[in-house]
PDB file of N, CA and C in Angstrom:
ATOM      1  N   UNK E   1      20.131   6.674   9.611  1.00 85.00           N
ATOM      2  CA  UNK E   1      19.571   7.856   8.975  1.00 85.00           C
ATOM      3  C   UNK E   1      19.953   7.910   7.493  1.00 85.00           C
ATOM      4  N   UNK E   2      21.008   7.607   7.177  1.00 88.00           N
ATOM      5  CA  UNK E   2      21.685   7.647   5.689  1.00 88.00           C
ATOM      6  C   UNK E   2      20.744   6.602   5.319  1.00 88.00           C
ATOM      7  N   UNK E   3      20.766   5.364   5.576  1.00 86.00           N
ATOM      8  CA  UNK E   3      20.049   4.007   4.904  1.00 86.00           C
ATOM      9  C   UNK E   3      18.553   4.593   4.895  1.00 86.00           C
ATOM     10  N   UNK E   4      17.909   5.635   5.537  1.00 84.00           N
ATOM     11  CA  UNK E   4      16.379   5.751   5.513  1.00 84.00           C
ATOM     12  C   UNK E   4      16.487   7.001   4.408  1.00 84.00           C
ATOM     13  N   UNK E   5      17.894   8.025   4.581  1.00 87.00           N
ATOM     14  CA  UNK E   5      17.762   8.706   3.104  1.00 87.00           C
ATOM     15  C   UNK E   5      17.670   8.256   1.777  1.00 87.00           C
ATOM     16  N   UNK E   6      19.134   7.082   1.434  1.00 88.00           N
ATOM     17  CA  UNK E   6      18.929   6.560   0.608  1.00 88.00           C
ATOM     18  C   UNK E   6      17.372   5.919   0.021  1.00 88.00           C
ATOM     19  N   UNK E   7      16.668   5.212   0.656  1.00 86.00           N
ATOM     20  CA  UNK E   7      15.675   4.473   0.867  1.00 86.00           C
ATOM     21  C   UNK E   7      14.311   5.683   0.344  1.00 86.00           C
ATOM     22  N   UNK E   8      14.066   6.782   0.785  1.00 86.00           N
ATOM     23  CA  UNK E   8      13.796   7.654   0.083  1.00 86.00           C
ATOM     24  C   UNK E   8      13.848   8.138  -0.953  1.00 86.00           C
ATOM     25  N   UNK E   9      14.796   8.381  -1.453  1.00 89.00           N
ATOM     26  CA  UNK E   9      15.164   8.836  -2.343  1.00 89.00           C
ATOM     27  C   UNK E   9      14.915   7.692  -4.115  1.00 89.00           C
ATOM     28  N   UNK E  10      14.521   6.486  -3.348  1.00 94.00           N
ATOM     29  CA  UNK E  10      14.592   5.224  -4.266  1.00 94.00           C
ATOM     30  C   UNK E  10      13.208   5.346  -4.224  1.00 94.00           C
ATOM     31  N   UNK E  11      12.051   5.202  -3.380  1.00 95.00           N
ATOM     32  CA  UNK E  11      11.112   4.499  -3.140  1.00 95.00           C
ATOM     33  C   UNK E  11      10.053   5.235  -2.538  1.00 95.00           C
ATOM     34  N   UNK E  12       9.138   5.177  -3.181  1.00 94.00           N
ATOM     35  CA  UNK E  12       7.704   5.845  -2.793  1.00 94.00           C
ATOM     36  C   UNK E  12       6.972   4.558  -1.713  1.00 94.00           C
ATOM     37  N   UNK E  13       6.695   5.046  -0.688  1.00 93.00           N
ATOM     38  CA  UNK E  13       6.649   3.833   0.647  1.00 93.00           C
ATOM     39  C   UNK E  13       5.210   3.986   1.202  1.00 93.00           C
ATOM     40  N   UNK E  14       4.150   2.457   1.265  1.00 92.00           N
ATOM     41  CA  UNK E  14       2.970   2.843   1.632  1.00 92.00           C
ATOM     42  C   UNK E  14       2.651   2.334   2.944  1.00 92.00           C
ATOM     43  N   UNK E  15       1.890   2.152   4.053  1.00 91.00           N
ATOM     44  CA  UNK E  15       1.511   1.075   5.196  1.00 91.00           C
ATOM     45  C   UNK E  15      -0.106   1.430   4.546  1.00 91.00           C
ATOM     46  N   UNK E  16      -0.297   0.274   4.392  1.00 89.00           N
ATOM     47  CA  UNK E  16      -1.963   0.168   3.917  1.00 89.00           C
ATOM     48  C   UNK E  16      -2.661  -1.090   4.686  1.00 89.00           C
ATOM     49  N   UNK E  17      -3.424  -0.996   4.930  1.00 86.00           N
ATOM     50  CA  UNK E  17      -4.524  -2.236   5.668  1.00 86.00           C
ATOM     51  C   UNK E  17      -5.726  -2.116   4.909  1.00 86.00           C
ATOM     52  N   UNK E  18      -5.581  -3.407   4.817  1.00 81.00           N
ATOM     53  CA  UNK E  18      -6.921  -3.788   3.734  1.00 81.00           C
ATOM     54  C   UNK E  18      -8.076  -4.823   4.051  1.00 81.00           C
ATOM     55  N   UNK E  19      -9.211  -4.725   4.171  1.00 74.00           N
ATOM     56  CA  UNK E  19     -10.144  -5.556   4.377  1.00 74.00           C
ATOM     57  C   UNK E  19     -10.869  -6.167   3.157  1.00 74.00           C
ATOM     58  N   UNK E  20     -10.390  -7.681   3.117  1.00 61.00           N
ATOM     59  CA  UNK E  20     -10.777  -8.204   1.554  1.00 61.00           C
ATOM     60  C   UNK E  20     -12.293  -8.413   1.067  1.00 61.00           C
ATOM     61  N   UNK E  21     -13.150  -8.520   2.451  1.00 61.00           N
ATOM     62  CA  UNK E  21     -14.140  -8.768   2.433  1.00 61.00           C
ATOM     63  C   UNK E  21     -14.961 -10.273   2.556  1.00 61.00           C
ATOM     64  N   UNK E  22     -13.901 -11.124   2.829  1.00 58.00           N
ATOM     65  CA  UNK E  22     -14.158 -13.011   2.558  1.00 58.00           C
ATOM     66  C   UNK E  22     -13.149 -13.103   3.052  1.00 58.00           C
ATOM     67  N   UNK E  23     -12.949 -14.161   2.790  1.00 56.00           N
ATOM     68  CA  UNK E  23     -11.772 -15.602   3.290  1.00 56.00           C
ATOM     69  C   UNK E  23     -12.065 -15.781   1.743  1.00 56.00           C
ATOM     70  N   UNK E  24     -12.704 -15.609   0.938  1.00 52.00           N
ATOM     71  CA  UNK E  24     -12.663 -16.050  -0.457  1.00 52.00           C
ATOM     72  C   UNK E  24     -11.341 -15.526  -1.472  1.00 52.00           C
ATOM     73  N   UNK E  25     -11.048 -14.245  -0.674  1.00 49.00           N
ATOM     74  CA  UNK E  25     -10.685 -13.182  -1.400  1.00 49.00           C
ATOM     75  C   UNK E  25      -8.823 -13.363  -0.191  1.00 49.00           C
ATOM     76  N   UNK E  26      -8.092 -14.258  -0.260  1.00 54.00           N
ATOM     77  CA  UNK E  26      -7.358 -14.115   0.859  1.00 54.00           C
ATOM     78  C   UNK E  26      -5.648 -13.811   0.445  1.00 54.00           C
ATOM     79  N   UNK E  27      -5.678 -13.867  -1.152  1.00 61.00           N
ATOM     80  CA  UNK E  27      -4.600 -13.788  -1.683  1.00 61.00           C
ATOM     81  C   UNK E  27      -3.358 -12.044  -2.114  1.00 61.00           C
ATOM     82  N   UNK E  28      -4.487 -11.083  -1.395  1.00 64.00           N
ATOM     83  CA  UNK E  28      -3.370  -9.889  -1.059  1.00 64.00           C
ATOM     84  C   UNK E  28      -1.939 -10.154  -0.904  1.00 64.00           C
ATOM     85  N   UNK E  29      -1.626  -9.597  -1.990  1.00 55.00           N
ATOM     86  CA  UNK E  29       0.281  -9.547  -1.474  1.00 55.00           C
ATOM     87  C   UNK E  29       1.031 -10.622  -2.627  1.00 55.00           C
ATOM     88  N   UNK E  30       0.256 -11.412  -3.118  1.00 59.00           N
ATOM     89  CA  UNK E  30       0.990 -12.617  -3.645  1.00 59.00           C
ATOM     90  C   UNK E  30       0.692 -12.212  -5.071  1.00 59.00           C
ATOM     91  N   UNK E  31       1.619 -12.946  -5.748  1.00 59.00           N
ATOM     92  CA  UNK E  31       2.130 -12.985  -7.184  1.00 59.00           C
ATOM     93  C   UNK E  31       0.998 -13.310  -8.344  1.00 59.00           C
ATOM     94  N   UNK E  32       0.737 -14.841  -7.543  1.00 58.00           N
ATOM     95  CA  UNK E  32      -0.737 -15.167  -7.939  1.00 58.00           C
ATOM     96  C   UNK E  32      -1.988 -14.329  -7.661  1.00 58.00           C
ATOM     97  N   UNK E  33      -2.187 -12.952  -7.135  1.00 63.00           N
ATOM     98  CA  UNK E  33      -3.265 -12.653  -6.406  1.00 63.00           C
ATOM     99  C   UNK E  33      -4.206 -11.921  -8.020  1.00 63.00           C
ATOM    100  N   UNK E  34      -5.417 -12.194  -7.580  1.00 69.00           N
ATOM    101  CA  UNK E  34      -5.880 -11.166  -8.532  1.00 69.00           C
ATOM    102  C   UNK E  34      -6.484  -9.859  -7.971  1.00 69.00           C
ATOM    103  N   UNK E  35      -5.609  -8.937  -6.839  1.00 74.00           N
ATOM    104  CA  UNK E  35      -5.358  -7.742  -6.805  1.00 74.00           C
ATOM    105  C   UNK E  35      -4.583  -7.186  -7.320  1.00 74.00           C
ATOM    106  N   UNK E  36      -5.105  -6.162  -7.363  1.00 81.00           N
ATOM    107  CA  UNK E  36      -3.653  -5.524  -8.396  1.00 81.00           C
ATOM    108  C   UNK E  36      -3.800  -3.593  -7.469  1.00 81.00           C
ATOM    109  N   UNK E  37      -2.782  -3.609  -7.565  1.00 87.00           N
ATOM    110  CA  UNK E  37      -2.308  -2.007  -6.459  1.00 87.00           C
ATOM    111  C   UNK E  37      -1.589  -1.395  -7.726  1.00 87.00           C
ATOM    112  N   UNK E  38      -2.089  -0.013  -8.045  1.00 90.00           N
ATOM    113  CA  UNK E  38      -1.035   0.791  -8.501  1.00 90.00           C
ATOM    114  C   UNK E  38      -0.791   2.237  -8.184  1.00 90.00           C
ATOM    115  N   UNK E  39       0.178   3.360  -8.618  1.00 94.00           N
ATOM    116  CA  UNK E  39       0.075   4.525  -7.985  1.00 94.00           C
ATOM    117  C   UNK E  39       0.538   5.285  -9.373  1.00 94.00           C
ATOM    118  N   UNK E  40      -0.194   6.364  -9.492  1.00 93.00           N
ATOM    119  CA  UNK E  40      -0.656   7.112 -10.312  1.00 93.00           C
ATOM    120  C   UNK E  40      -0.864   8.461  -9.757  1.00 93.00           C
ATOM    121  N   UNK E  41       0.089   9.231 -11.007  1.00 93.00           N
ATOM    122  CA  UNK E  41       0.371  10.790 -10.570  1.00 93.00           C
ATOM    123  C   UNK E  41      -0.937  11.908 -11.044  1.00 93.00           C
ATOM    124  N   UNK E  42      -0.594  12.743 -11.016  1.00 90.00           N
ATOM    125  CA  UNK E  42      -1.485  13.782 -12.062  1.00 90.00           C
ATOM    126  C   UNK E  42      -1.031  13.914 -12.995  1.00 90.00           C
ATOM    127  N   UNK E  43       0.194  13.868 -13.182  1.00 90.00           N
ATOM    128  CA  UNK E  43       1.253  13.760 -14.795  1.00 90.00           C
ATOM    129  C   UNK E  43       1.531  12.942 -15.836  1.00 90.00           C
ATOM    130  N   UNK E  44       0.681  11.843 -15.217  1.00 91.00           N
ATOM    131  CA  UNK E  44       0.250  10.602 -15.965  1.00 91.00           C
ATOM    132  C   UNK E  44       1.381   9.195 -15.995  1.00 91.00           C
ATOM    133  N   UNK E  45       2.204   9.660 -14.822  1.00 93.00           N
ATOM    134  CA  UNK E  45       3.291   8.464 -14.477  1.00 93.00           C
ATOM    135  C   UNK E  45       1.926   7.306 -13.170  1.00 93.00           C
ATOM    136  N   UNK E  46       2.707   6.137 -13.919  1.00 93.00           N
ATOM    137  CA  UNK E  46       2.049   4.955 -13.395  1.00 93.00           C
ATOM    138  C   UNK E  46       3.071   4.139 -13.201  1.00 93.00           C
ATOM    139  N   UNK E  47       3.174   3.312 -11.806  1.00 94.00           N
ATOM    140  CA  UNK E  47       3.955   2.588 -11.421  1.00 94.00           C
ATOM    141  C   UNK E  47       3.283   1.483 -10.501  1.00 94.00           C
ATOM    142  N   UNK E  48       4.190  -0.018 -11.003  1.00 91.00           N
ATOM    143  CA  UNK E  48       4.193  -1.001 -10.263  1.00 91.00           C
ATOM    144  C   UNK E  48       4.122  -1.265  -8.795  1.00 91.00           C
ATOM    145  N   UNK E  49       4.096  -1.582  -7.758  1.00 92.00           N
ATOM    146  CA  UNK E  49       5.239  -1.751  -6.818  1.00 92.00           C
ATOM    147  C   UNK E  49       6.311  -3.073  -7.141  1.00 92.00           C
ATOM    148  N   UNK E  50       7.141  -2.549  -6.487  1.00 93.00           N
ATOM    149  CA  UNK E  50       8.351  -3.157  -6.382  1.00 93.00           C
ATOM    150  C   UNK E  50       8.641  -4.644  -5.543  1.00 93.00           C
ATOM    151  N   UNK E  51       7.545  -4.503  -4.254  1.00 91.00           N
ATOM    152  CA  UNK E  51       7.598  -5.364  -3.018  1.00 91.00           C
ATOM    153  C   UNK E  51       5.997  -4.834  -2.286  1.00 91.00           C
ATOM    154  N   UNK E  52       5.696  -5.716  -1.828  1.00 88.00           N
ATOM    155  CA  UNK E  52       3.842  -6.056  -1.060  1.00 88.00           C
ATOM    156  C   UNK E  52       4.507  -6.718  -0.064  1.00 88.00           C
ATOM    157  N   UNK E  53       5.445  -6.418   0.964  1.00 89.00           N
ATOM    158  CA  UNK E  53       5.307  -7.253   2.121  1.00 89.00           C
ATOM    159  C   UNK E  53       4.423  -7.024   3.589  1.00 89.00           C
ATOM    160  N   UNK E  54       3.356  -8.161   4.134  1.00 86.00           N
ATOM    161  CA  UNK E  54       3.053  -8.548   4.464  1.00 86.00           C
ATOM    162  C   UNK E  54       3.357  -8.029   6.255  1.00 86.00           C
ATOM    163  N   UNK E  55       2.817  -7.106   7.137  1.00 88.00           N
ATOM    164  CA  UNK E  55       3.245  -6.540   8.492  1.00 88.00           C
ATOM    165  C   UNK E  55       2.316  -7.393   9.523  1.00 88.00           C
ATOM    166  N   UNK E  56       2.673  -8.702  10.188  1.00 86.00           N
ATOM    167  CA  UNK E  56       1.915  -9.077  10.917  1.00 86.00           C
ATOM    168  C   UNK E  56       1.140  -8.159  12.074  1.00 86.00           C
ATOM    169  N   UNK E  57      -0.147  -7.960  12.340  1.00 80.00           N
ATOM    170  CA  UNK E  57      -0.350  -7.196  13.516  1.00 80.00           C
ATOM    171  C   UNK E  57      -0.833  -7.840  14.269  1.00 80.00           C
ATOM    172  N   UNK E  58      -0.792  -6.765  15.432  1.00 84.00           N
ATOM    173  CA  UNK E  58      -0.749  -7.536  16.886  1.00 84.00           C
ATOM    174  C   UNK E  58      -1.646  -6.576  17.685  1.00 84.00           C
ATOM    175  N   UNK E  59      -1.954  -6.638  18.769  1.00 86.00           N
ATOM    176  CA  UNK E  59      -2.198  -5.395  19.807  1.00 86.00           C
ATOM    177  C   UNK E  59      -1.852  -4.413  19.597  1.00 86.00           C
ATOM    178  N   UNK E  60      -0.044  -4.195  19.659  1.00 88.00           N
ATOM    179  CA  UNK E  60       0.291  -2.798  19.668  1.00 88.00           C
ATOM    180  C   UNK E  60       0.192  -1.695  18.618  1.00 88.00           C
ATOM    181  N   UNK E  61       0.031  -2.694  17.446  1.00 87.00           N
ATOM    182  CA  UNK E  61      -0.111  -2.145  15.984  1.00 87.00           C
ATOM    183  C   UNK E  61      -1.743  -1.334  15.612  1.00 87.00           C
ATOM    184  N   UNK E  62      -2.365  -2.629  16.413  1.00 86.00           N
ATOM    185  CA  UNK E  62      -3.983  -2.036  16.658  1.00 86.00           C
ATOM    186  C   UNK E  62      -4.317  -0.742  17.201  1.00 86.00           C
ATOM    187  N   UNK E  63      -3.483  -0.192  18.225  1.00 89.00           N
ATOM    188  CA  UNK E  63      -3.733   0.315  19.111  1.00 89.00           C
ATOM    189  C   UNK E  63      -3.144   2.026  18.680  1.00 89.00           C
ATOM    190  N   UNK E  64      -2.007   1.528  17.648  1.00 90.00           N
ATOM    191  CA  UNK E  64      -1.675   2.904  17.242  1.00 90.00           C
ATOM    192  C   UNK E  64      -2.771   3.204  15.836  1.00 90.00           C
ATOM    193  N   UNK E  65      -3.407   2.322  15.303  1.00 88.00           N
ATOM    194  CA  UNK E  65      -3.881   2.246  14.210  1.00 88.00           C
ATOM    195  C   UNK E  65      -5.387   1.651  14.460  1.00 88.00           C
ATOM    196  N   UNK E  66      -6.449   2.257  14.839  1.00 87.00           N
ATOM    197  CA  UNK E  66      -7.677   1.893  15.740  1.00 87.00           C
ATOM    198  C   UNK E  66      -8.492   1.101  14.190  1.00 87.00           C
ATOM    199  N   UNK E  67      -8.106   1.321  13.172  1.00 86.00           N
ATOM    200  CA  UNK E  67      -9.118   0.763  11.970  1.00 86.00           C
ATOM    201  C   UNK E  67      -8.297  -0.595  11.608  1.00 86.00           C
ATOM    202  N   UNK E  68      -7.821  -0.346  11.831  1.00 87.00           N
ATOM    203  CA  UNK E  68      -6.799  -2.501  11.458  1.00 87.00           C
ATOM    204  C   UNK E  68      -7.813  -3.193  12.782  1.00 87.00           C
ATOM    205  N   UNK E  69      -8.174  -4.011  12.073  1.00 81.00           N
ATOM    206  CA  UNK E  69      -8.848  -4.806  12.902  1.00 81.00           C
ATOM    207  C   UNK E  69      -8.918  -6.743  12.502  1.00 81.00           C
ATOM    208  N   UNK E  70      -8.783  -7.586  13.191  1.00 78.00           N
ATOM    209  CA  UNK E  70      -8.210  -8.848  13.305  1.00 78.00           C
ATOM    210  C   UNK E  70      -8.591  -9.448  11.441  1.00 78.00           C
ATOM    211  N   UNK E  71      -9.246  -8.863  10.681  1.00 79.00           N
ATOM    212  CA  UNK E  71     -10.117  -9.468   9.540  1.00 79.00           C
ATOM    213  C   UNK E  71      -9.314  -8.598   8.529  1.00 79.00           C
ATOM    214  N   UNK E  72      -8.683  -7.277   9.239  1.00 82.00           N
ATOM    215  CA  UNK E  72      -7.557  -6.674   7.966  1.00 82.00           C
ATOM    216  C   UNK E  72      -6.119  -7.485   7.970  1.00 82.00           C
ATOM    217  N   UNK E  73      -5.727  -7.438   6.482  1.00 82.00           N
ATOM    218  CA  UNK E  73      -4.350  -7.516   6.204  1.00 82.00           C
ATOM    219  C   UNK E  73      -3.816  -6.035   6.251  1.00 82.00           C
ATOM    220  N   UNK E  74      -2.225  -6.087   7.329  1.00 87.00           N
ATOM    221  CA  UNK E  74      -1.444  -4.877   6.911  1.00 87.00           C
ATOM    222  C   UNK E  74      -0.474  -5.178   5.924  1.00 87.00           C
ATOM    223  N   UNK E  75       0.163  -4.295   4.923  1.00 88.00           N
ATOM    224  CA  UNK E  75       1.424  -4.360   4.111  1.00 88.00           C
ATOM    225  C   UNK E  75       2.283  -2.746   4.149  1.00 88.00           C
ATOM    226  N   UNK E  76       3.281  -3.054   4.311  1.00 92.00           N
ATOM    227  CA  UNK E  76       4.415  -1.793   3.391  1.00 92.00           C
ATOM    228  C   UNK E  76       4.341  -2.237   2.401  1.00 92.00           C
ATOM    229  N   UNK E  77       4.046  -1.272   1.158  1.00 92.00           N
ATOM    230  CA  UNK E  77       4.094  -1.312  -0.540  1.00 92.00           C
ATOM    231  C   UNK E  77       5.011  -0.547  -0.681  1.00 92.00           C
ATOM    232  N   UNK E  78       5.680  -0.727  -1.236  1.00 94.00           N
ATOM    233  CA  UNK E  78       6.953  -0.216  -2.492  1.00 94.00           C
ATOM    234  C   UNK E  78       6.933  -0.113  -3.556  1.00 94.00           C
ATOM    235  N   UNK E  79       6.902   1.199  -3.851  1.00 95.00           N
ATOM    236  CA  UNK E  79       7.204   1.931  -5.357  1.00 95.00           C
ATOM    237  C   UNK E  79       7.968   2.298  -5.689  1.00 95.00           C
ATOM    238  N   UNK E  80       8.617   2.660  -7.245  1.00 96.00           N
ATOM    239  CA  UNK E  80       9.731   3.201  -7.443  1.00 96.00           C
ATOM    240  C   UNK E  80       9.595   4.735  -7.100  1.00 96.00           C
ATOM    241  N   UNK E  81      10.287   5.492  -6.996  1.00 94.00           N
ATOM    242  CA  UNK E  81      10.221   6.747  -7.096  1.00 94.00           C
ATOM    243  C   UNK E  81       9.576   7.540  -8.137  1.00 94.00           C
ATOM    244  N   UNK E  82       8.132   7.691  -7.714  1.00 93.00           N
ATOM    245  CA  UNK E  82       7.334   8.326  -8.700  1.00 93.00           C
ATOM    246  C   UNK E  82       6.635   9.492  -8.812  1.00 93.00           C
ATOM    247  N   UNK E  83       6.422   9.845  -8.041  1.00 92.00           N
ATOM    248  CA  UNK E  83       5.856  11.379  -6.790  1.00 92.00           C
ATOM    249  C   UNK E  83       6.985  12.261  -6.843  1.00 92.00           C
ATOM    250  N   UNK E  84       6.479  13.642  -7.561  1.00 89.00           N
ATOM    251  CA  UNK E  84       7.028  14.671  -6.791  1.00 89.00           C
ATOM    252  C   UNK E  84       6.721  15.800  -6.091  1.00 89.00           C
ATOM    253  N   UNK E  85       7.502  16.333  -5.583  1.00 87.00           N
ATOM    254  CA  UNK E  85       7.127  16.992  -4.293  1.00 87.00           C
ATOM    255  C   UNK E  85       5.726  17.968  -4.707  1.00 87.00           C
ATOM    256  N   UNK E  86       5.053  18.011  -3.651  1.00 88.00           N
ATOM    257  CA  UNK E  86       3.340  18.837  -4.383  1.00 88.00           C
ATOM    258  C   UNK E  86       2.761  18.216  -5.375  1.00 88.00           C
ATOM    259  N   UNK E  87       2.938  17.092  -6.164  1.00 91.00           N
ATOM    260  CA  UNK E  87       2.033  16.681  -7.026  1.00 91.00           C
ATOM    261  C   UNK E  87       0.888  15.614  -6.339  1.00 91.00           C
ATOM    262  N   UNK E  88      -0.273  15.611  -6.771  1.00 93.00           N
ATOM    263  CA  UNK E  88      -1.609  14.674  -6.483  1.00 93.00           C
ATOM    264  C   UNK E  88      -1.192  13.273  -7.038  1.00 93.00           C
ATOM    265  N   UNK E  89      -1.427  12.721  -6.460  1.00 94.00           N
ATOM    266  CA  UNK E  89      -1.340  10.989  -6.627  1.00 94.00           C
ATOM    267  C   UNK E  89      -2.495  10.268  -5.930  1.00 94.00           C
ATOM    268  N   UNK E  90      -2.640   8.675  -6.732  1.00 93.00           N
ATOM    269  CA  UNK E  90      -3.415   8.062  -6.478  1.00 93.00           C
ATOM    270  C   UNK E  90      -3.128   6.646  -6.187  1.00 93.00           C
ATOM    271  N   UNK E  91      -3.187   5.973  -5.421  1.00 92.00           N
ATOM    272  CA  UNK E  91      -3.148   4.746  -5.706  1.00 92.00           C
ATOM    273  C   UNK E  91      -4.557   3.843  -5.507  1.00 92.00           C
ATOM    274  N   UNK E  92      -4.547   3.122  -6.399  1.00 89.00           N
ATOM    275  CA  UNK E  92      -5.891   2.023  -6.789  1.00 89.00           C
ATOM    276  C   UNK E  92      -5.418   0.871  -6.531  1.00 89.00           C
ATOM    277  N   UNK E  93      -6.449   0.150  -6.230  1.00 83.00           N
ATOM    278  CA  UNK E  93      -6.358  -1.167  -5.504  1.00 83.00           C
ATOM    279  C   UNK E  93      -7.558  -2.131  -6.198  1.00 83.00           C
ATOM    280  N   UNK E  94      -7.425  -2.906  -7.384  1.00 77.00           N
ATOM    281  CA  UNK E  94      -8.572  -3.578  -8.336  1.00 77.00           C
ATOM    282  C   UNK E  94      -8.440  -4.839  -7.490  1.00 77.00           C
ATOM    283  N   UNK E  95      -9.671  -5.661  -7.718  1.00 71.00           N
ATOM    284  CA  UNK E  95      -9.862  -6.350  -7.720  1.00 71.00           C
ATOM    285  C   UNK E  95     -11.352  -7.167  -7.912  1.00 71.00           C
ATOM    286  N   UNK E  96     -11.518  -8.418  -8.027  1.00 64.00           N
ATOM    287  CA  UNK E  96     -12.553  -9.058  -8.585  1.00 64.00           C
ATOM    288  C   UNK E  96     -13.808  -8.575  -8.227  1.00 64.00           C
ATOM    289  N   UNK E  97     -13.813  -8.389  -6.543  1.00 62.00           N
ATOM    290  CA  UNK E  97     -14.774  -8.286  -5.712  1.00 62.00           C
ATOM    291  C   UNK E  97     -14.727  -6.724  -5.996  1.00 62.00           C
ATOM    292  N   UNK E  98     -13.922  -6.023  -5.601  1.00 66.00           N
ATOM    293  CA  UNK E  98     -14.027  -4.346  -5.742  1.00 66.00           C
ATOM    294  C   UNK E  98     -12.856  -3.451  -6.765  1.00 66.00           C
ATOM    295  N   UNK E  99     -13.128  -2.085  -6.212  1.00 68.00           N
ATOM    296  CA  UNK E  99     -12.153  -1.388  -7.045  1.00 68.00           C
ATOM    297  C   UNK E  99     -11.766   0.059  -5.915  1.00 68.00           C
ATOM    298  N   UNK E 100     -10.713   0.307  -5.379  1.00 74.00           N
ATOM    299  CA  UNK E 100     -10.923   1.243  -4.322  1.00 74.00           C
ATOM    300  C   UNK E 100      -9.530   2.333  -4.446  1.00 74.00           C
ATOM    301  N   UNK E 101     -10.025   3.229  -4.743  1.00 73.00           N
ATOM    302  CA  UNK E 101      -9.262   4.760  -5.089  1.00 73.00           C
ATOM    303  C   UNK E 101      -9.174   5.555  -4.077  1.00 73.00           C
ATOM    304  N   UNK E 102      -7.855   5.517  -3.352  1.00 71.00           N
ATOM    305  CA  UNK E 102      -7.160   6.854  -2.746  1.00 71.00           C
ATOM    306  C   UNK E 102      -6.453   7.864  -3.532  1.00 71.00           C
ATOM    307  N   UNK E 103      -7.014   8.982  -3.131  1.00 82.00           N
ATOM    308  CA  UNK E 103      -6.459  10.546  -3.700  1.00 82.00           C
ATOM    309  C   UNK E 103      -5.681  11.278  -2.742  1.00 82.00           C
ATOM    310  N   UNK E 104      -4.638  11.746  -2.843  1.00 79.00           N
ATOM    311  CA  UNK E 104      -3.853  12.791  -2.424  1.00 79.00           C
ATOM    312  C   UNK E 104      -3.846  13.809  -3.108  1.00 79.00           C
ATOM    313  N   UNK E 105      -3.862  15.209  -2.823  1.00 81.00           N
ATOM    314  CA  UNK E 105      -4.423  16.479  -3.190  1.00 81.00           C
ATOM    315  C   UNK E 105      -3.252  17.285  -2.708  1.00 81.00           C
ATOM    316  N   UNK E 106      -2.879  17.765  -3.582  1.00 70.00           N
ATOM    317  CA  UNK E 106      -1.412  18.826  -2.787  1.00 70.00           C
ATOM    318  C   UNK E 106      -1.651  20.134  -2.862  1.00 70.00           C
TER     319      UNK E 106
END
């Protein structure tokens, strides 16, 4: 419980599944990728993530999560601590093929 406070308190934490659209497009998560993820406040703070790792799924993952489906990648994304409490945030997800904007509304 302490290690998941700390961990909080550091890190704005995402589970995202993404459908790239190809096998062309297969480089999500990597250094080399030309996606690019960022998260963006209403206050005009913009942040990196920190870590894109990679959540193999399986059945059981499917099953709690009915839209991951065998052609999505899952990841936990890591941000620094950038969000505060009640503020709207966004994170964007660019890339070659698309450009795709989630809003949070507080």
């Amino acid at each position: 419980l302490e290690q998941e406070r700390k961990e909080d308190e550091q890190y704005d934490v995402f589970f995202i599944s993404v459908y790239a659209g190809s096998a062309q497009w297969p480089d999500i998560g990597r250094d080399t990728s030309k996606w690019r993820i960022r998260l963006s406040t209403a206050k005009g703070k913009n942040a990196e993530p920190v870590s894109m790792e990679k959540i193999p799924d399986d059945q059981v993952l499917r099953s709690f999560y009915p839209y991951i489906d065998r052609w999505s990648k899952t990841f936990e994304v890591r941000f620094p601590k950038t969000i505060q409490n009640g503020e709207t945030f966004e994170l964007r997800m660019v890339g070659v093929p698309a450009d795709s904007n989630l809003v949070w509304k507080r």
